[in-house]
CSV table of C-alpha atoms in Angstrom, one decimal:
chain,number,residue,atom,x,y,z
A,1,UNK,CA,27.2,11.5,8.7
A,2,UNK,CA,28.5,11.6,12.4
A,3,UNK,CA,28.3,8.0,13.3
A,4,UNK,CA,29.1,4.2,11.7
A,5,UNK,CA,27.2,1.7,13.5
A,6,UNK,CA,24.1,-0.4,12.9
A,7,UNK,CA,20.5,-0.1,13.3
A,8,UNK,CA,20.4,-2.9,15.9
A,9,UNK,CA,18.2,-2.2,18.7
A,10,UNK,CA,18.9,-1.9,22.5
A,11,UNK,CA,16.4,-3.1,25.2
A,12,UNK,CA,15.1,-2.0,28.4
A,13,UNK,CA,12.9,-3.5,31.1
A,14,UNK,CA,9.6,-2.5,31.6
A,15,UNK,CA,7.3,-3.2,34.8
A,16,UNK,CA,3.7,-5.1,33.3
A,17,UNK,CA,0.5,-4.8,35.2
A,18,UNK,CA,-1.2,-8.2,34.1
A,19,UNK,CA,-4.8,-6.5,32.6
A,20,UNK,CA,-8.4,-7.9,33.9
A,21,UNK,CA,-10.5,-8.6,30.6
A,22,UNK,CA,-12.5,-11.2,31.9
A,23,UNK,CA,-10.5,-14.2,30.3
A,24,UNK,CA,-9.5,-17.3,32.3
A,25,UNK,CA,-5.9,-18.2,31.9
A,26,UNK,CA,-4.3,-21.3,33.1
A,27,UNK,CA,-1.8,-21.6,35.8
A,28,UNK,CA,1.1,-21.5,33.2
A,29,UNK,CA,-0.4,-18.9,31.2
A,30,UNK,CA,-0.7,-16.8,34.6
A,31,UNK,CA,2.8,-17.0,35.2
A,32,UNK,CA,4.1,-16.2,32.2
A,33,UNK,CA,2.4,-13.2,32.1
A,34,UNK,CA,4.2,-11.9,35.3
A,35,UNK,CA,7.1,-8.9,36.1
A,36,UNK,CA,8.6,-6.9,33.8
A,37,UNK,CA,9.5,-7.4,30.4
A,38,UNK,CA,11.9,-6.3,28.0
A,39,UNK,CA,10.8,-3.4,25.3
A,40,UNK,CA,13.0,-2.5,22.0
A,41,UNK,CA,15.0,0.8,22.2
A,42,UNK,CA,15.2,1.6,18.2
A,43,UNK,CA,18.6,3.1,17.6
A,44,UNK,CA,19.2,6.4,16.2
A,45,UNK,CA,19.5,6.8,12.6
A,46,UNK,CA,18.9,10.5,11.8
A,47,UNK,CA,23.0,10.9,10.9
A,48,UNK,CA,24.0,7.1,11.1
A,49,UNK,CA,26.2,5.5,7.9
A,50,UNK,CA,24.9,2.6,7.2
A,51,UNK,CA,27.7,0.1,6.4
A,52,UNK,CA,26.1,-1.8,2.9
A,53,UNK,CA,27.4,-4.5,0.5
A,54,UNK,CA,28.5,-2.8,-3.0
A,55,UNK,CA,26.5,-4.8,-4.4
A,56,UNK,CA,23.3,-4.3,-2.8
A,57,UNK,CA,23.8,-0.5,-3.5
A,58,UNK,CA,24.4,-1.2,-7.2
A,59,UNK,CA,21.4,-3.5,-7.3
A,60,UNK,CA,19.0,-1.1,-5.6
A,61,UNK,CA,20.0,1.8,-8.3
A,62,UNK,CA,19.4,-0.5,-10.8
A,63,UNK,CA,16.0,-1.1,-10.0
A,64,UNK,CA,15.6,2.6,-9.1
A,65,UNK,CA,16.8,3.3,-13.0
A,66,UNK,CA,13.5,0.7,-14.2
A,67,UNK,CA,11.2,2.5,-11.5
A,68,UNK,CA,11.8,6.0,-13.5
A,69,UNK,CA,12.0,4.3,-17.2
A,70,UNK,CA,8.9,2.3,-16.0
A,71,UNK,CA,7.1,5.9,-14.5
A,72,UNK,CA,8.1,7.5,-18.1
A,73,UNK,CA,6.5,4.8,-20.4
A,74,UNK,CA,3.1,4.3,-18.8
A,75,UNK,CA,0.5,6.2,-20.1
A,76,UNK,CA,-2.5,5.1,-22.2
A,77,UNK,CA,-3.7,6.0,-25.6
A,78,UNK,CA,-7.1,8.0,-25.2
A,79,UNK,CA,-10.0,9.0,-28.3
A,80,UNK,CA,-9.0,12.0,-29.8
A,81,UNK,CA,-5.1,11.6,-29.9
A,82,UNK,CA,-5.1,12.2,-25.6
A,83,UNK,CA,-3.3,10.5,-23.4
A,84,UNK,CA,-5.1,9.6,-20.3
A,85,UNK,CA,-2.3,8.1,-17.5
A,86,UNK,CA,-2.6,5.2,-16.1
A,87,UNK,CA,-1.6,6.2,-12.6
A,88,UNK,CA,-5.2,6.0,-11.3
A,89,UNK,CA,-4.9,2.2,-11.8
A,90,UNK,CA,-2.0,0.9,-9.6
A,91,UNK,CA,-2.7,3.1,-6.3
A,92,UNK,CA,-5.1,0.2,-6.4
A,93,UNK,CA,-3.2,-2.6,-7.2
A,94,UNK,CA,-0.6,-1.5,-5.0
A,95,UNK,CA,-3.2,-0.8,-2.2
A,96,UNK,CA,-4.9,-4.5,-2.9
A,97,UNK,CA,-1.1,-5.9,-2.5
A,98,UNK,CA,-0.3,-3.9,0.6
A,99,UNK,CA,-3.4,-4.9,2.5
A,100,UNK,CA,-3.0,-8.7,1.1
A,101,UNK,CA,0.5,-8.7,2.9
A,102,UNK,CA,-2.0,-8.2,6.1
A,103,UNK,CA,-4.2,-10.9,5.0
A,104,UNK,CA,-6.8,-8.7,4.0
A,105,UNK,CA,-7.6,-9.7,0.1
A,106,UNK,CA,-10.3,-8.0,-2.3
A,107,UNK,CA,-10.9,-8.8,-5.7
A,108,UNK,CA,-10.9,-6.5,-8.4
A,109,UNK,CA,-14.7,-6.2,-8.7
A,110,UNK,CA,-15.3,-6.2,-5.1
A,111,UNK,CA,-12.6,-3.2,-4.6
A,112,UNK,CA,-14.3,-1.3,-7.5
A,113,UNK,CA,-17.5,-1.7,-6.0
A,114,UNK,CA,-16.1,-0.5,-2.4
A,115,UNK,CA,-14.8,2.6,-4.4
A,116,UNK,CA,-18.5,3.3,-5.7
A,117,UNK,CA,-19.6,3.0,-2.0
A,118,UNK,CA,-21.6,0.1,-3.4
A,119,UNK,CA,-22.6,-2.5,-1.6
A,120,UNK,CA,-19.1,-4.1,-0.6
A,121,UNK,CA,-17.4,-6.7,2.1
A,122,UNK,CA,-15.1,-5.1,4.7
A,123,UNK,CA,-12.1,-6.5,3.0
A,124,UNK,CA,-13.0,-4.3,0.2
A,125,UNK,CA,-13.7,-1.5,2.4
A,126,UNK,CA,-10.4,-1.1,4.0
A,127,UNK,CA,-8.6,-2.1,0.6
A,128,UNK,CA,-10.2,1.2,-0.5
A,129,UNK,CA,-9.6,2.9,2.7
A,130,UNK,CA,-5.6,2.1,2.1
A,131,UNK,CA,-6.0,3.7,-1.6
A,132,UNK,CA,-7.1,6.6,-0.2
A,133,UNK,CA,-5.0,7.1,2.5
A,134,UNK,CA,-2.0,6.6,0.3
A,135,UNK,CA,-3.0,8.4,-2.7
A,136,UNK,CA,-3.3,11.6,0.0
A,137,UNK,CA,-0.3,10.9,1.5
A,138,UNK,CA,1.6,11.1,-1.7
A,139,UNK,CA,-0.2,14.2,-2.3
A,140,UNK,CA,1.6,15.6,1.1
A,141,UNK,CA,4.9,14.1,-0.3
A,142,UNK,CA,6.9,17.2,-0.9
A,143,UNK,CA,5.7,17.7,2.8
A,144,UNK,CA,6.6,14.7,4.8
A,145,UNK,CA,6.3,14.9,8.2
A,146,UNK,CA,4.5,13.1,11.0
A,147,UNK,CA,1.4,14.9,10.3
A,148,UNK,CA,1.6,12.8,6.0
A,149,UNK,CA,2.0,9.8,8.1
A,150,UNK,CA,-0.9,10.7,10.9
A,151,UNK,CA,-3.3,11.9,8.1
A,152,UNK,CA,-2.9,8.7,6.2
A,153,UNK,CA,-3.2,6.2,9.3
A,154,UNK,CA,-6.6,8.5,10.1
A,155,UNK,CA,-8.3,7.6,6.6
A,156,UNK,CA,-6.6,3.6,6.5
A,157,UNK,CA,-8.1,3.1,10.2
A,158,UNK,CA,-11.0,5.5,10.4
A,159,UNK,CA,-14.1,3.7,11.7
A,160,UNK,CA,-11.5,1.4,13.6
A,161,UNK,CA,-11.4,3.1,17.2
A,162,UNK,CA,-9.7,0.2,18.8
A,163,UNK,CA,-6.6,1.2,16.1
A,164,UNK,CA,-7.1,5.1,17.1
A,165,UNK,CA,-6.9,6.7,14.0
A,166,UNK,CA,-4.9,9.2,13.1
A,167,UNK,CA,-3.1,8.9,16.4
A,168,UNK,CA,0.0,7.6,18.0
A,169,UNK,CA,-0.7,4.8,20.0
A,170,UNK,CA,-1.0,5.0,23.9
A,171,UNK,CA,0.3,1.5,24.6
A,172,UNK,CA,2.5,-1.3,24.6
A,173,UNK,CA,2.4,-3.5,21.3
A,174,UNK,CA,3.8,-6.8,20.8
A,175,UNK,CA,4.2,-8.7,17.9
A,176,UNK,CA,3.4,-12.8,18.5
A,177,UNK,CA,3.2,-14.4,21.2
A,178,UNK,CA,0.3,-14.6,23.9
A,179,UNK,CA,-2.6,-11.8,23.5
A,180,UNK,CA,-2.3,-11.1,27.2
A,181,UNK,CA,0.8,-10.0,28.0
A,182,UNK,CA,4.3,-9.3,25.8
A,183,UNK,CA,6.2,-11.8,27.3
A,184,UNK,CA,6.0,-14.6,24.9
A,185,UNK,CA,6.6,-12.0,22.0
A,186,UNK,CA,8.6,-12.6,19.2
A,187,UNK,CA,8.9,-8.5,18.7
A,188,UNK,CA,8.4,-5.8,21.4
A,189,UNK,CA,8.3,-2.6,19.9
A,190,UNK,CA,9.5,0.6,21.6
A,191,UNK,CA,7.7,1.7,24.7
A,192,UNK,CA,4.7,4.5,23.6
A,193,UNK,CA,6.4,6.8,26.1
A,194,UNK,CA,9.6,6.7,23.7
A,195,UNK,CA,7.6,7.7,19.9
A,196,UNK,CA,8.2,11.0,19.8
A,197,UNK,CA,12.0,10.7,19.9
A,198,UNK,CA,11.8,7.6,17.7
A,199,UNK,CA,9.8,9.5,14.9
A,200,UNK,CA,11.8,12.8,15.3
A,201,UNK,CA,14.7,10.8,14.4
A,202,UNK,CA,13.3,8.8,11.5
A,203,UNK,CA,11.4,12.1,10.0
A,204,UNK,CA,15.2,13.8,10.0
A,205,UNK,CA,16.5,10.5,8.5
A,206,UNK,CA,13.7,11.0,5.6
A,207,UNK,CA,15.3,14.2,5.0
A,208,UNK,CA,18.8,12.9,4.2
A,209,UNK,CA,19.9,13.2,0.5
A,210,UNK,CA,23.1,11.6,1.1
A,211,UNK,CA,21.8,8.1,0.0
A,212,UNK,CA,20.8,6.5,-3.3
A,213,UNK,CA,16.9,6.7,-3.3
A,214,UNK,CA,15.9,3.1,-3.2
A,215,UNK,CA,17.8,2.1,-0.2
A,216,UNK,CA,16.7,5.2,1.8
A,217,UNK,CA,13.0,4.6,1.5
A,218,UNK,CA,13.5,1.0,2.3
A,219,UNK,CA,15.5,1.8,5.5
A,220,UNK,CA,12.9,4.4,6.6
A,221,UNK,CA,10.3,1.6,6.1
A,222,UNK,CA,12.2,-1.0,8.0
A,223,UNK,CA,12.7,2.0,10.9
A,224,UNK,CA,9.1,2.9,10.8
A,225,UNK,CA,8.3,-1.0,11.6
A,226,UNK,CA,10.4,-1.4,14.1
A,227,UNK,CA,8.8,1.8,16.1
A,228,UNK,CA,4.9,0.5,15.1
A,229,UNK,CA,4.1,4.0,16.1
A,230,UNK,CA,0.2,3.0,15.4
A,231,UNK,CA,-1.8,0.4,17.0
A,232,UNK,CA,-3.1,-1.5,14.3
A,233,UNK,CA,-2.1,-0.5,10.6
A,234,UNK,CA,1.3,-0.4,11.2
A,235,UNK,CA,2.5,-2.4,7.3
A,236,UNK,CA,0.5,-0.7,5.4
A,237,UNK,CA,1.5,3.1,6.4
A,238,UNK,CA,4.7,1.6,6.4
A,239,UNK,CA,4.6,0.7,3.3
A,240,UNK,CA,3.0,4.1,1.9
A,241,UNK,CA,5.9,6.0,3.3
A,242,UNK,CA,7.8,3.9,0.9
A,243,UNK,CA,6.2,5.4,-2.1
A,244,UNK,CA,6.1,9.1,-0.1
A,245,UNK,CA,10.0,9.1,-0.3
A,246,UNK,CA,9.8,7.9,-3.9
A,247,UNK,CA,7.8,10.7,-5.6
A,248,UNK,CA,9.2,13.2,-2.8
A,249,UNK,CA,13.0,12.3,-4.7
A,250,UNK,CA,11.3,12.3,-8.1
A,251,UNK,CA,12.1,8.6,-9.1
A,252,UNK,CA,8.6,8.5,-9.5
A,253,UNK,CA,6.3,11.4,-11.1
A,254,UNK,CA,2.7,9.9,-12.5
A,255,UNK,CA,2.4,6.7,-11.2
A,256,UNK,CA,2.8,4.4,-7.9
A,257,UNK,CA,4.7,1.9,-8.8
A,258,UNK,CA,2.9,-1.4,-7.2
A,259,UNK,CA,6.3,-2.6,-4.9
A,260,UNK,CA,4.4,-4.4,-2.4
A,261,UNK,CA,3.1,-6.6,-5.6
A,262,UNK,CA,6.9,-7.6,-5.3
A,263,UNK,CA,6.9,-8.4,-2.2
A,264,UNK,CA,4.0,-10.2,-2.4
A,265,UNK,CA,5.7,-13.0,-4.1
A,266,UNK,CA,8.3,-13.9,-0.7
A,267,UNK,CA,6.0,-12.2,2.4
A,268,UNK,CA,8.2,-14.7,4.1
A,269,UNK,CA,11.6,-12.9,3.1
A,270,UNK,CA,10.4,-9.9,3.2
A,271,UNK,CA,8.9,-10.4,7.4
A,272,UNK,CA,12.9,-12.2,7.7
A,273,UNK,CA,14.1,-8.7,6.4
A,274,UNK,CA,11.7,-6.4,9.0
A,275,UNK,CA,13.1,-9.1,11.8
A,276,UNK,CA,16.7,-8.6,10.8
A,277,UNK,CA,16.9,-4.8,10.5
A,278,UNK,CA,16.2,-4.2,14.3
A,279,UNK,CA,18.9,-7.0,14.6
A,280,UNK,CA,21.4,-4.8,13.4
A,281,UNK,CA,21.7,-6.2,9.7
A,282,UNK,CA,20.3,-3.5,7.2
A,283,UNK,CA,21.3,-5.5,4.1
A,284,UNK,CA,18.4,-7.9,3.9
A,285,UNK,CA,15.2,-5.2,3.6
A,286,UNK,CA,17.1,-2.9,0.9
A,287,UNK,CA,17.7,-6.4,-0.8
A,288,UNK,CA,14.3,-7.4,-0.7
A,289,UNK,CA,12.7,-4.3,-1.6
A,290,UNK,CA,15.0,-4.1,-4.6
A,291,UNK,CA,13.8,-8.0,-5.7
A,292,UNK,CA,10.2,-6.2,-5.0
A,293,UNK,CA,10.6,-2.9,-7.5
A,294,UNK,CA,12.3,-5.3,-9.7
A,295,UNK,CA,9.3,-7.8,-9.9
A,296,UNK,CA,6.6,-5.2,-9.9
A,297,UNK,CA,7.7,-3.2,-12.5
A,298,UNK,CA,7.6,-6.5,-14.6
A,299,UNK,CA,4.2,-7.2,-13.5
A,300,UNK,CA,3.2,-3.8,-13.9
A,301,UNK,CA,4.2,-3.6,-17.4
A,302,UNK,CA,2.2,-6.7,-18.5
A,303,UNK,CA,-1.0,-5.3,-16.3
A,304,UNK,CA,0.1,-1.9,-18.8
A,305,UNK,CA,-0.2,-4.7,-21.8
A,306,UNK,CA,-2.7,-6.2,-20.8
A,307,UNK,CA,-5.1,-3.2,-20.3
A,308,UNK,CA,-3.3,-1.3,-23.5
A,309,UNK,CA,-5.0,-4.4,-25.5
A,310,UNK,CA,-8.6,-4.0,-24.0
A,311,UNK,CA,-8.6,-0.1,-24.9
A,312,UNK,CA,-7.7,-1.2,-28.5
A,313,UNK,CA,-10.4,-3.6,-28.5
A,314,UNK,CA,-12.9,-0.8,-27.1
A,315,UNK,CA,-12.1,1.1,-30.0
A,316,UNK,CA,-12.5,-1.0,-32.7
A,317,UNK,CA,-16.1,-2.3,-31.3
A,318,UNK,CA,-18.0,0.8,-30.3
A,319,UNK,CA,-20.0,2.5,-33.3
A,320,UNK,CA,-21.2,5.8,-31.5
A,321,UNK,CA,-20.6,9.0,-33.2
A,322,UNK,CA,-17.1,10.6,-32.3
A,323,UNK,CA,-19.0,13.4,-30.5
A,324,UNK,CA,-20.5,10.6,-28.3
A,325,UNK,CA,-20.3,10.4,-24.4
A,326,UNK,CA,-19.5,6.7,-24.8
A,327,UNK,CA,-15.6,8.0,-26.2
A,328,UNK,CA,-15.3,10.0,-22.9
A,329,UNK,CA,-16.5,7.1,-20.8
A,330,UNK,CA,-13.8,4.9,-22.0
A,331,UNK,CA,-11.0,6.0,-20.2
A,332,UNK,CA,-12.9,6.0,-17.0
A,333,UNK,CA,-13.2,2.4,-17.1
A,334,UNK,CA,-9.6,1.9,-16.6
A,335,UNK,CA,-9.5,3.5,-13.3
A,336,UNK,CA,-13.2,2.4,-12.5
A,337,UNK,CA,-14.1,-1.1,-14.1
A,338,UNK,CA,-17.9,-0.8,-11.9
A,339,UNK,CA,-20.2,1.9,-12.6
A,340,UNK,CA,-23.5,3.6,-12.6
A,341,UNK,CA,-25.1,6.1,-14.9
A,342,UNK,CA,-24.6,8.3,-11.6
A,343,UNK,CA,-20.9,7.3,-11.9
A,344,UNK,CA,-20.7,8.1,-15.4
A,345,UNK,CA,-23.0,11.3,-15.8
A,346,UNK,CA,-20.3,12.8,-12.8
A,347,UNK,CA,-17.5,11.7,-14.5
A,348,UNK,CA,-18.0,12.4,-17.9
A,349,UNK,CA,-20.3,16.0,-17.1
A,350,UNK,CA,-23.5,15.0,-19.2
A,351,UNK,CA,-27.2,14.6,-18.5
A,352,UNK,CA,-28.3,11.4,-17.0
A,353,UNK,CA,-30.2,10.6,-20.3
A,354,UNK,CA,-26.9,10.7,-22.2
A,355,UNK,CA,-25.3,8.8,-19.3
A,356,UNK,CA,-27.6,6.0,-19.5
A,357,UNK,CA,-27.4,5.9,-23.3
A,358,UNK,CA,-23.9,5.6,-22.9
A,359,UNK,CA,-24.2,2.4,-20.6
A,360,UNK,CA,-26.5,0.9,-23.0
A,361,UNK,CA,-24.3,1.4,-26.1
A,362,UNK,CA,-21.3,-0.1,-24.1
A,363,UNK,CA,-24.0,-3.2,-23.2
A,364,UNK,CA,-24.9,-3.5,-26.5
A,365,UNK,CA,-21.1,-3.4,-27.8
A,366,UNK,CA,-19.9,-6.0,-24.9
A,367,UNK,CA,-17.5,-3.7,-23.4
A,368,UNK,CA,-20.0,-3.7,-20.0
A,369,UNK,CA,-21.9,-6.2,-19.1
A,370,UNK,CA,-24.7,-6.3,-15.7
A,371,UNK,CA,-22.5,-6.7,-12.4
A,372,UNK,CA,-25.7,-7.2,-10.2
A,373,UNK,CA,-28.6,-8.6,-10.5
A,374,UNK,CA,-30.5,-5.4,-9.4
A,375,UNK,CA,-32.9,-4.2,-11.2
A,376,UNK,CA,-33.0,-0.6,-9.3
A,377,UNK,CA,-29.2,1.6,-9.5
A,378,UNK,CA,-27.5,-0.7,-11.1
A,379,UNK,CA,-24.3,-1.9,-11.6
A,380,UNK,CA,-22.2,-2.5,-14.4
A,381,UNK,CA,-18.7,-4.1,-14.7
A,382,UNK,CA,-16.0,-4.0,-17.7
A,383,UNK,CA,-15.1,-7.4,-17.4
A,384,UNK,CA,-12.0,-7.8,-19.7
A,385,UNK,CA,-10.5,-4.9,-17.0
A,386,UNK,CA,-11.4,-6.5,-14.1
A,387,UNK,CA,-9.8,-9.9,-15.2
A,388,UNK,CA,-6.7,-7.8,-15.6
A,389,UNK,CA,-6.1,-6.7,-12.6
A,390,UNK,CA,-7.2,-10.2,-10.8
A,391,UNK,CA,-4.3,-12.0,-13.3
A,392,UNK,CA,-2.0,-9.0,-11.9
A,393,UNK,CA,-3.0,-9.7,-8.1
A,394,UNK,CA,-2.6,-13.8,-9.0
A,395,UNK,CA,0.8,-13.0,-10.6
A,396,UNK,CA,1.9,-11.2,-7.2
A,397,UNK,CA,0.5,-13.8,-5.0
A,398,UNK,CA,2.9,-17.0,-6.5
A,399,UNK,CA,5.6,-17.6,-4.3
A,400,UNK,CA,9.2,-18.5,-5.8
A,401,UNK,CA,9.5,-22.6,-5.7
A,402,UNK,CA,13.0,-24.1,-4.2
């Protein structure tokens, strides 16, 4: 490590050219929007030593020790003496957090529904847009570059031109303030002319191995947001790298472990943490992002509970012959609490006929139950599921009290 500093950002002036939409302003608005303004120049962190409390180290290993026991232990008992993992189910819940940091919320059903390409609102739509986009960029893990983070941002965004997916943006951002000019701003990111040496540096930082795991990914994350290399979408990739630098260091192998649940429960503390990073204080975000493995993990193992209890249930009410599609179905319901006998015939690799009869059994047994009220393609839901994961999304929602 070559230098001992802090992360604290420089500044620079930048000319403004006040831009004609069409919108009246008021004399004071007008004037505030004039001359140049001052942009954030991130520092370099590619070889900087980052000068953290013992403690916070010792803390953030800690919670990086019940991240791997927690990725070790989860795994769900199938028919037949499998084991089906529960990793398909908290890409979701840890998408459905991430996106609620962003005020964008979607219920359990609703997301499901979006995942079928049912008939879903937009919340729901880009909820599953941000499981996507992170499940593939943990895919790309082992190769992170700027291309895993590009590649995600295209999927999270896509149908979104005003956030240009998959691209770098082309302009000036600001964060708060007045819409018309960056003046006002509580946040000015970097210039777009300076992203490409801001994200050279932070990909070379991702490839240091010099620091415990935990507080590398959530440095990189409070980096990324101080760049906001995107135009719109900016948390949530941010919070995907996150889980890229965890499975690309092997603290996690089969799961996503739902952090942004954690931080979910203090949004405020965690925004205080992102604000004092480009400040020059790098203590608060690994501190907060510990608090958040910490808390998720909890709340991840009672969704495990929870879920483990409605499998055993399953079991001891369905009556169809061990050779049944109905056993094989089961599992899927986990990851997919809404289908169709489309749905299921895919998934399972039977007729339609055997797919349907498979429904009905689970109908007749309770374990699914009509989600519409359609009469054509319907929908059915596994409700005891669904009300898991809307108990784990309420859990990550409530705030600590003073």
């Amino acid at each position: 490590m070559d230098e001992l500093g802090s992360p604290a950002v420089s500044h620079e002036e930048r000319p403004w050219e006040p831009v004609e939409n069409g919108m009246p302003l008021s004399r004071r608005a007008r004037l505030a929007s004039r001359g140049p303004y001052r942009a954030a120049v991130p520092a370099a962190i590619a070889h900087l030593d980052f000068a953290l409390p013992g403690h916070v180290i010792a803390e953030s290993t800690d919670a990086l020790t019940e991240i791997a026991r927690f990725d070790a232990e989860l795994s769900l008992p199938g028919h037949g003496g499998e084991f089906v993992p529960l990793a398909a189910v908290l890409p979701r819940t840890e998408s459905a957090s991430s996106s609620q940091i962003e005020n964008v919320t979607a219920g359990a059903k609703a997301l499901a529904l979006a995942t079928l390409q049912e008939k879903a609102g937009a919340n729901a739509r880009l909820v599953a847009a941000n499981v996507e986009a992170m499940s593939s960029a943990v895919d790309m893990a082992e190769d992170l570059s700027e291309q895993t983070l590009l590649a995600a941002h295209r999927v999270l965004m896509h149908g979104h031109a005003d956030a240009q997916p998959g691209r770098f943006r082309d302009a000036q951002v600001w964060i708060g303030g007045s819409p018309f000019s960056p003046h006002t701003a509580s946040f000015i990111p970097p210039h777009h002319d300076r992203l490409p040496a801001a994200m050279s540096d932070l990909m070379q930082f991702c490839e240091r191995t010099d620091m415990p795991v935990l507080v590398h990914a959530a440095l990189a994350h409070a980096q990324f947001e101080t760049i906001h290399p995107f135009a719109d979408g900016n948390g949530r990739v941010g919070r995907v790298l996150v889980h890229v630098m965890l499975k690309r260091a092997g603290a996690t192998r089969r799961l996503t472990v739902p952090v942004s649940s954690g931080l979910l429960v203090d949004t405020a503390a965690y925004f205080d943490a992102l604000t004092a990073f480009p400040a020059g204080d790098a203590a608060p975000i690994v501190q907060r992002v510990t608090e958040a493995a910490f808390a998720a993990v909890g709340n991840g193992r009672r969704l495990h509970r929870d879920i483990l209890n409605c499998y055993e249930q399953w079991t001891q009410v369905v009556t169809a012959r061990r050779d049944s599609a109905v056993w094989h179905v089961l599992p899927h319901l986990v990851s997919q609490p809404v289908v169709t006998v489309q749905f299921v015939q895919e998934a399972v690799g039977v007729s339609r006929t055997a797919a349907l009869n498979a429904v009905n059994h689970l109908v007749k047994v309770g374990v699914l139950a009509p989600a519409s009220a359609a009469q054509r393609d319907r929908v059915w839901g596994a409700g005891e599921i669904i009300s898991a994961l809307d108990e784990f999304a309420v859990r990550a929602g409530r705030r600590r009290m003073g």
